[in-house]
mmCIF file of C-alpha atoms in Angstrom:
data_model
loop_
_atom_site.group_PDB
_atom_site.id
_atom_site.type_symbol
_atom_site.label_atom_id
_atom_site.label_comp_id
_atom_site.label_asym_id
_atom_site.label_seq_id
_atom_site.Cartn_x
_atom_site.Cartn_y
_atom_site.Cartn_z
ATOM 1 C CA UNK A 1 27.631 9.731 -2.549
ATOM 2 C CA UNK A 2 27.404 7.041 0.240
ATOM 3 C CA UNK A 3 29.276 4.075 0.031
ATOM 4 C CA UNK A 4 27.249 0.886 -0.635
ATOM 5 C CA UNK A 5 24.502 2.486 -2.504
ATOM 6 C CA UNK A 6 24.338 2.785 -6.182
ATOM 7 C CA UNK A 7 21.327 4.180 -8.568
ATOM 8 C CA UNK A 8 20.727 0.759 -9.562
ATOM 9 C CA UNK A 9 19.545 0.147 -5.861
ATOM 10 C CA UNK A 10 17.440 3.090 -6.283
ATOM 11 C CA UNK A 11 15.619 1.301 -9.400
ATOM 12 C CA UNK A 12 15.207 -2.099 -7.847
ATOM 13 C CA UNK A 13 13.887 -0.519 -4.721
ATOM 14 C CA UNK A 14 11.288 1.600 -7.107
ATOM 15 C CA UNK A 15 10.498 -1.900 -8.777
ATOM 16 C CA UNK A 16 9.747 -2.894 -5.219
ATOM 17 C CA UNK A 17 7.799 -0.529 -4.206
ATOM 18 C CA UNK A 18 5.901 -0.549 -7.623
ATOM 19 C CA UNK A 19 4.841 -4.035 -7.148
ATOM 20 C CA UNK A 20 3.873 -3.619 -3.533
ATOM 21 C CA UNK A 21 1.298 -0.916 -4.800
ATOM 22 C CA UNK A 22 -0.019 -2.786 -7.949
ATOM 23 C CA UNK A 23 -0.581 -5.669 -5.256
ATOM 24 C CA UNK A 24 -2.464 -3.163 -2.776
ATOM 25 C CA UNK A 25 -4.501 -1.919 -5.628
ATOM 26 C CA UNK A 26 -5.561 -5.294 -6.662
ATOM 27 C CA UNK A 27 -5.948 -6.986 -3.208
ATOM 28 C CA UNK A 28 -7.973 -3.578 -1.953
ATOM 29 C CA UNK A 29 -10.097 -3.238 -5.241
ATOM 30 C CA UNK A 30 -11.498 -6.997 -4.695
ATOM 31 C CA UNK A 31 -11.682 -6.206 -0.749
ATOM 32 C CA UNK A 32 -14.067 -2.923 -1.464
ATOM 33 C CA UNK A 33 -16.129 -5.327 -3.851
ATOM 34 C CA UNK A 34 -16.131 -7.918 -1.444
ATOM 35 C CA UNK A 35 -17.308 -5.451 1.530
ATOM 36 C CA UNK A 36 -19.503 -3.896 -0.709
ATOM 37 C CA UNK A 37 -21.583 -7.221 -1.029
ATOM 38 C CA UNK A 38 -21.334 -7.934 2.713
ATOM 39 C CA UNK A 39 -23.596 -4.530 3.265
ATOM 40 C CA UNK A 40 -20.462 -2.786 4.709
ATOM 41 C CA UNK A 41 -20.489 0.092 2.774
ATOM 42 C CA UNK A 42 -18.751 2.629 4.610
ATOM 43 C CA UNK A 43 -15.655 0.386 5.199
ATOM 44 C CA UNK A 44 -16.051 -0.910 1.470
ATOM 45 C CA UNK A 45 -15.890 3.128 0.533
ATOM 46 C CA UNK A 46 -12.928 3.795 2.682
ATOM 47 C CA UNK A 47 -10.765 0.646 1.130
ATOM 48 C CA UNK A 48 -11.997 1.716 -2.480
ATOM 49 C CA UNK A 49 -10.378 5.256 -2.079
ATOM 50 C CA UNK A 50 -7.292 3.558 -0.181
ATOM 51 C CA UNK A 51 -7.059 1.307 -3.415
ATOM 52 C CA UNK A 52 -7.322 4.324 -5.775
ATOM 53 C CA UNK A 53 -4.317 6.129 -3.920
ATOM 54 C CA UNK A 54 -2.495 2.738 -4.446
ATOM 55 C CA UNK A 55 -2.722 3.292 -8.146
ATOM 56 C CA UNK A 56 -1.670 6.547 -8.060
ATOM 57 C CA UNK A 57 1.564 5.663 -6.259
ATOM 58 C CA UNK A 58 2.147 2.915 -8.459
ATOM 59 C CA UNK A 59 1.905 5.514 -11.340
ATOM 60 C CA UNK A 60 4.170 7.412 -9.732
ATOM 61 C CA UNK A 61 6.656 4.411 -9.629
ATOM 62 C CA UNK A 62 6.333 3.789 -13.252
ATOM 63 C CA UNK A 63 6.473 7.459 -14.107
ATOM 64 C CA UNK A 64 10.258 7.706 -12.098
ATOM 65 C CA UNK A 65 11.417 3.991 -13.574
ATOM 66 C CA UNK A 66 10.292 5.607 -16.741
ATOM 67 C CA UNK A 67 12.704 8.523 -16.332
ATOM 68 C CA UNK A 68 15.386 5.951 -15.553
ATOM 69 C CA UNK A 69 14.494 4.045 -18.416
ATOM 70 C CA UNK A 70 14.451 1.082 -16.407
ATOM 71 C CA UNK A 71 12.704 -2.187 -17.806
ATOM 72 C CA UNK A 72 10.040 -2.957 -14.807
ATOM 73 C CA UNK A 73 8.169 -5.700 -17.118
ATOM 74 C CA UNK A 74 6.957 -8.143 -16.025
ATOM 75 C CA UNK A 75 5.389 -6.994 -13.115
ATOM 76 C CA UNK A 76 5.356 -9.541 -10.220
ATOM 77 C CA UNK A 77 2.007 -8.952 -9.038
ATOM 78 C CA UNK A 78 1.409 -12.201 -7.186
ATOM 79 C CA UNK A 79 -0.536 -11.158 -3.642
ATOM 80 C CA UNK A 80 -0.569 -13.407 -0.784
ATOM 81 C CA UNK A 81 -4.434 -14.572 -0.141
ATOM 82 C CA UNK A 82 -6.628 -12.330 2.135
ATOM 83 C CA UNK A 83 -8.995 -14.369 4.404
ATOM 84 C CA UNK A 84 -12.580 -13.497 2.943
ATOM 85 C CA UNK A 85 -15.423 -13.426 5.760
ATOM 86 C CA UNK A 86 -12.948 -12.950 8.142
ATOM 87 C CA UNK A 87 -12.711 -9.005 8.815
ATOM 88 C CA UNK A 88 -9.837 -8.798 11.456
ATOM 89 C CA UNK A 89 -7.763 -10.940 8.913
ATOM 90 C CA UNK A 90 -8.768 -8.461 6.040
ATOM 91 C CA UNK A 91 -7.557 -5.545 8.399
ATOM 92 C CA UNK A 92 -4.183 -7.258 9.680
ATOM 93 C CA UNK A 93 -3.504 -8.442 6.301
ATOM 94 C CA UNK A 94 -3.907 -4.413 4.911
ATOM 95 C CA UNK A 95 -2.210 -3.445 7.958
ATOM 96 C CA UNK A 96 1.075 -5.642 7.042
ATOM 97 C CA UNK A 97 0.998 -4.626 3.581
ATOM 98 C CA UNK A 98 1.182 -0.931 4.213
ATOM 99 C CA UNK A 99 3.755 -1.780 6.547
ATOM 100 C CA UNK A 100 5.809 -3.485 3.979
ATOM 101 C CA UNK A 101 5.325 -0.692 1.734
ATOM 102 C CA UNK A 102 6.513 2.060 4.128
ATOM 103 C CA UNK A 103 9.626 0.161 4.915
ATOM 104 C CA UNK A 104 10.132 -0.086 0.772
ATOM 105 C CA UNK A 105 9.764 3.727 0.604
ATOM 106 C CA UNK A 106 11.633 4.454 3.487
ATOM 107 C CA UNK A 107 14.352 2.444 2.030
ATOM 108 C CA UNK A 108 13.859 3.893 -1.502
ATOM 109 C CA UNK A 109 14.423 7.438 0.044
ATOM 110 C CA UNK A 110 17.695 6.661 2.186
ATOM 111 C CA UNK A 111 19.149 4.921 -1.158
ATOM 112 C CA UNK A 112 18.156 7.920 -3.316
ATOM 113 C CA UNK A 113 19.508 10.538 -0.838
ATOM 114 C CA UNK A 114 22.834 8.109 -0.491
ATOM 115 C CA UNK A 115 23.570 8.717 -4.760
ATOM 116 C CA UNK A 116 22.721 12.360 -4.493
ATOM 117 C CA UNK A 117 18.941 11.742 -5.956
ATOM 118 C CA UNK A 118 16.659 13.774 -4.229
ATOM 119 C CA UNK A 119 14.226 14.221 -6.652
ATOM 120 C CA UNK A 120 13.401 10.199 -6.202
ATOM 121 C CA UNK A 121 13.452 10.699 -2.459
ATOM 122 C CA UNK A 122 11.277 13.688 -2.350
ATOM 123 C CA UNK A 123 9.004 11.792 -4.871
ATOM 124 C CA UNK A 124 8.900 8.912 -2.356
ATOM 125 C CA UNK A 125 7.992 11.293 0.675
ATOM 126 C CA UNK A 126 4.158 11.796 -0.301
ATOM 127 C CA UNK A 127 4.252 7.663 -1.043
ATOM 128 C CA UNK A 128 5.622 6.885 2.506
ATOM 129 C CA UNK A 129 2.985 9.338 3.938
ATOM 130 C CA UNK A 130 0.287 7.527 2.647
ATOM 131 C CA UNK A 131 1.612 3.984 3.964
ATOM 132 C CA UNK A 132 1.810 5.731 6.862
ATOM 133 C CA UNK A 133 -1.583 7.244 6.615
ATOM 134 C CA UNK A 134 -2.799 3.641 5.823
ATOM 135 C CA UNK A 135 -0.799 2.194 8.913
ATOM 136 C CA UNK A 136 -2.459 4.677 11.576
ATOM 137 C CA UNK A 137 -5.898 3.557 9.756
ATOM 138 C CA UNK A 138 -5.484 -0.017 9.897
ATOM 139 C CA UNK A 139 -4.209 -0.016 13.459
ATOM 140 C CA UNK A 140 -7.094 2.358 14.629
ATOM 141 C CA UNK A 141 -9.369 -0.403 13.420
ATOM 142 C CA UNK A 142 -7.819 -2.914 15.045
ATOM 143 C CA UNK A 143 -8.107 -0.760 18.524
ATOM 144 C CA UNK A 144 -11.820 -0.214 17.903
ATOM 145 C CA UNK A 145 -12.366 -3.757 17.360
ATOM 146 C CA UNK A 146 -10.598 -4.535 20.416
ATOM 147 C CA UNK A 147 -12.035 -1.967 22.518
ATOM 148 C CA UNK A 148 -15.866 -2.241 21.159
ATOM 149 C CA UNK A 149 -15.919 -5.772 19.519
ATOM 150 C CA UNK A 150 -15.748 -7.422 16.301
ATOM 151 C CA UNK A 151 -20.010 -7.042 16.446
ATOM 152 C CA UNK A 152 -20.216 -3.554 16.829
ATOM 153 C CA UNK A 153 -17.501 -2.740 14.817
ATOM 154 C CA UNK A 154 -19.237 -4.113 12.063
ATOM 155 C CA UNK A 155 -22.767 -2.424 12.775
ATOM 156 C CA UNK A 156 -20.651 0.748 12.350
ATOM 157 C CA UNK A 157 -19.567 -0.211 9.055
ATOM 158 C CA UNK A 158 -23.169 -0.877 7.370
#
């Protein structure tokens, strides 16, 4: 074990990750419905799949917390608001959210390894990969918007 780390830290980080993923599930689900209504069906489908992945990540966190017999209730799901009808703000919101998730997952992996809990560390690796994929996705969207303009980007999403 590494001094300064405890199993309780791992549990607290799992709870933090769980809350982030539940927030992402809630927000992305709402965004998918909203984008579908706007007529941006392609982007709505991408966001909807992202919401499903976030739900799966939340379930993985819950399963691990159940293994530790840790109480994770009540969940703190109070995501900051995202700007309706502002595509760039929506994408930046999502980018910041996956960056927050990646940071929590990295911290969980580090803490778990420090206390000799390789299983928790290994469970978090695919979650981190998903968050890093999300970072690439949303950074890519912002680069496309910068290169082609928001109107052309939105035309491609219909």
